[in-house]
Amino acid sequence: MRGVDENLATDIAKTALPPAPGTDRYRSLDFADTTATLPAGQGYDLLAAPESAMRWLAAHNLTTPDVQLYEVCAQRMRTLRGHVRALFTACVNGTTPPEESLHAVNEALTSVPTAPLLAWDGAQGLRRIQAHPTDQAVNHALATLAADAADLLTGPDAGLLAACGSAPCDRFLLRTHGRRHWCSTRCGDRVRAARAYARRSGTSG
Ligand SMILES: [Zn+2]
């Protein structure tokens, strides 16, 4: 029997837009895009509940099955997402990033080490391991996402960061070529349909 959450997740999956260009290279970009505004006032939030947030983390290799996520964890993810989105918006618009968002990302970055630690194992010898206790799994995920966002915002791809040009969609993407600046074919089709409609109504008076 399917649980309520599973039904909800299926509904969200049907509504959710496909991954935007660049999200395969930057997990922070997909993180920012876990919420979207759709036409007619609809929208979705893949981090709305601990279960769906857990699924998102698992799909992005940011947690292990033994980790239990609580609402407070999902809330922390949504809060950091808000700050990452604010920094992305400032980057796209060429404006000064909000101080509190810089602070939030830096806090996430420094709360736990993201570097794999050097460990000695009698059977395997020296190796690098991602060492963090289970109760720090969310801190670790947030630190990894914050580091990824910082890399995106300061690297060569920062200039490619764009906001979807198909209002009211508010997702981010990396521009892949030239003029294209919508996050999905669904958004692109909507823009083209609107343009065609405007042309038709323009000629008919
Ligand atoms: Zn879009």
mmCIF file of N, CA and C in Angstrom, residues 5-20 33-46 168-171 183-187 190:
data_model
loop_
_atom_site.group_PDB
_atom_site.id
_atom_site.type_symbol
_atom_site.label_atom_id
_atom_site.label_comp_id
_atom_site.label_asym_id
_atom_site.label_seq_id
_atom_site.Cartn_x
_atom_site.Cartn_y
_atom_site.Cartn_z
ATOM 1 N N ASP A 5 2.664 10.099 1.696
ATOM 2 C CA ASP A 5 3.832 10.849 1.227
ATOM 3 C C ASP A 5 4.261 10.378 -0.158
ATOM 4 N N GLU A 6 4.130 9.050 -0.370
ATOM 5 C CA GLU A 6 4.545 8.511 -1.661
ATOM 6 C C GLU A 6 3.647 9.032 -2.777
ATOM 7 N N ASN A 7 2.345 9.105 -2.495
ATOM 8 C CA ASN A 7 1.409 9.666 -3.466
ATOM 9 C C ASN A 7 1.748 11.121 -3.757
ATOM 10 N N LEU A 8 2.044 11.844 -2.675
ATOM 11 C CA LEU A 8 2.388 13.248 -2.808
ATOM 12 C C LEU A 8 3.653 13.389 -3.660
ATOM 13 N N ALA A 9 4.626 12.521 -3.391
ATOM 14 C CA ALA A 9 5.887 12.584 -4.134
ATOM 15 C C ALA A 9 5.645 12.321 -5.616
ATOM 16 N N THR A 10 4.751 11.376 -5.929
ATOM 17 C CA THR A 10 4.436 11.072 -7.322
ATOM 18 C C THR A 10 3.776 12.271 -7.983
ATOM 19 N N ASP A 11 2.861 12.910 -7.255
ATOM 20 C CA ASP A 11 2.198 14.107 -7.783
ATOM 21 C C ASP A 11 3.217 15.203 -8.072
ATOM 22 N N ILE A 12 4.147 15.394 -7.120
ATOM 23 C CA ILE A 12 5.159 16.434 -7.301
ATOM 24 C C ILE A 12 6.036 16.090 -8.504
ATOM 25 N N ALA A 13 6.401 14.801 -8.624
ATOM 26 C CA ALA A 13 7.264 14.387 -9.731
ATOM 27 C C ALA A 13 6.592 14.673 -11.069
ATOM 28 N N LYS A 14 5.265 14.526 -11.120
ATOM 29 C CA LYS A 14 4.525 14.799 -12.363
ATOM 30 C C LYS A 14 4.512 16.297 -12.659
ATOM 31 N N THR A 15 4.414 17.098 -11.612
ATOM 32 C CA THR A 15 4.350 18.549 -11.766
ATOM 33 C C THR A 15 5.728 19.145 -12.029
ATOM 34 N N ALA A 16 6.740 18.565 -11.373
ATOM 35 C CA ALA A 16 8.078 19.157 -11.382
ATOM 36 C C ALA A 16 8.622 19.242 -12.803
ATOM 37 N N LEU A 17 9.360 20.301 -13.052
ATOM 38 C CA LEU A 17 10.009 20.479 -14.342
ATOM 39 C C LEU A 17 11.230 19.565 -14.405
ATOM 40 N N PRO A 18 11.621 19.156 -15.611
ATOM 41 C CA PRO A 18 12.831 18.333 -15.717
ATOM 42 C C PRO A 18 14.065 19.147 -15.317
ATOM 43 N N PRO A 19 15.178 18.469 -15.031
ATOM 44 C CA PRO A 19 16.374 19.190 -14.579
ATOM 45 C C PRO A 19 16.787 20.279 -15.568
ATOM 46 N N ALA A 20 17.200 21.422 -15.057
ATOM 47 C CA ALA A 20 17.619 22.538 -15.904
ATOM 48 C C ALA A 20 19.048 22.312 -16.385
ATOM 49 N N ASP A 33 16.977 24.929 -7.600
ATOM 50 C CA ASP A 33 15.807 24.660 -8.440
ATOM 51 C C ASP A 33 14.838 23.646 -7.830
ATOM 52 N N THR A 34 15.031 23.296 -6.558
ATOM 53 C CA THR A 34 14.093 22.354 -5.942
ATOM 54 C C THR A 34 12.737 22.996 -5.678
ATOM 55 N N THR A 35 12.647 24.285 -5.880
ATOM 56 C CA THR A 35 11.354 24.943 -5.796
ATOM 57 C C THR A 35 11.151 25.753 -7.066
ATOM 58 N N ALA A 36 9.925 25.845 -7.512
ATOM 59 C CA ALA A 36 9.640 26.614 -8.725
ATOM 60 C C ALA A 36 8.218 27.136 -8.686
ATOM 61 N N THR A 37 8.045 28.286 -9.311
ATOM 62 C CA THR A 37 6.712 28.841 -9.483
ATOM 63 C C THR A 37 6.258 28.497 -10.890
ATOM 64 N N LEU A 38 5.085 27.937 -11.004
ATOM 65 C CA LEU A 38 4.548 27.540 -12.302
ATOM 66 C C LEU A 38 3.380 28.462 -12.657
ATOM 67 N N PRO A 39 2.969 28.461 -13.933
ATOM 68 C CA PRO A 39 1.842 29.319 -14.320
ATOM 69 C C PRO A 39 0.593 29.020 -13.488
ATOM 70 N N ALA A 40 -0.288 29.960 -13.447
ATOM 71 C CA ALA A 40 -1.561 29.841 -12.735
ATOM 72 C C ALA A 40 -1.368 29.649 -11.237
ATOM 73 N N GLY A 41 -0.275 30.229 -10.738
ATOM 74 C CA GLY A 41 -0.067 30.240 -9.301
ATOM 75 C C GLY A 41 0.316 28.903 -8.696
ATOM 76 N N GLN A 42 0.548 27.893 -9.555
ATOM 77 C CA GLN A 42 0.993 26.617 -8.995
ATOM 78 C C GLN A 42 2.467 26.731 -8.647
ATOM 79 N N GLY A 43 2.953 25.706 -8.034
ATOM 80 C CA GLY A 43 4.361 25.659 -7.725
ATOM 81 C C GLY A 43 4.643 24.361 -7.026
ATOM 82 N N TYR A 44 5.889 24.094 -6.778
ATOM 83 C CA TYR A 44 6.207 22.887 -6.008
ATOM 84 C C TYR A 44 7.476 23.135 -5.220
ATOM 85 N N ASP A 45 7.686 22.288 -4.235
ATOM 86 C CA ASP A 45 8.883 22.369 -3.409
ATOM 87 C C ASP A 45 9.315 20.952 -3.059
ATOM 88 N N LEU A 46 10.403 20.519 -3.662
ATOM 89 C CA LEU A 46 10.875 19.154 -3.427
ATOM 90 C C LEU A 46 11.440 18.970 -2.022
ATOM 91 N N PRO A 168 5.983 32.743 -15.059
ATOM 92 C CA PRO A 168 6.516 33.102 -13.742
ATOM 93 C C PRO A 168 7.609 32.164 -13.245
ATOM 94 N N CYS A 169 8.109 31.275 -14.105
ATOM 95 C CA CYS A 169 9.130 30.324 -13.656
ATOM 96 C C CYS A 169 10.304 31.081 -13.053
ATOM 97 N N ASP A 170 10.781 30.596 -11.918
ATOM 98 C CA ASP A 170 11.872 31.292 -11.234
ATOM 99 C C ASP A 170 13.047 30.351 -10.967
ATOM 100 N N ARG A 171 13.245 29.421 -11.915
ATOM 101 C CA ARG A 171 14.386 28.514 -11.760
ATOM 102 C C ARG A 171 15.642 29.119 -12.388
ATOM 103 N N CYS A 183 14.601 27.226 -18.592
ATOM 104 C CA CYS A 183 15.127 26.091 -17.843
ATOM 105 C C CYS A 183 14.715 24.752 -18.432
ATOM 106 N N SER A 184 13.741 24.762 -19.334
ATOM 107 C CA SER A 184 13.215 23.482 -19.820
ATOM 108 C C SER A 184 12.486 23.725 -21.135
ATOM 109 N N THR A 185 12.255 22.680 -21.890
ATOM 110 C CA THR A 185 11.501 22.843 -23.135
ATOM 111 C C THR A 185 10.066 23.276 -22.827
ATOM 112 N N ARG A 186 9.559 22.831 -21.664
ATOM 113 C CA ARG A 186 8.197 23.234 -21.302
ATOM 114 C C ARG A 186 8.118 24.764 -21.177
ATOM 115 N N CYS A 187 9.137 25.357 -20.531
ATOM 116 C CA CYS A 187 9.156 26.814 -20.387
ATOM 117 C C CYS A 187 9.410 27.485 -21.734
ATOM 118 N N ARG A 190 6.301 27.572 -23.798
ATOM 119 C CA ARG A 190 5.342 28.552 -23.308
ATOM 120 C C ARG A 190 5.699 29.950 -23.844
#
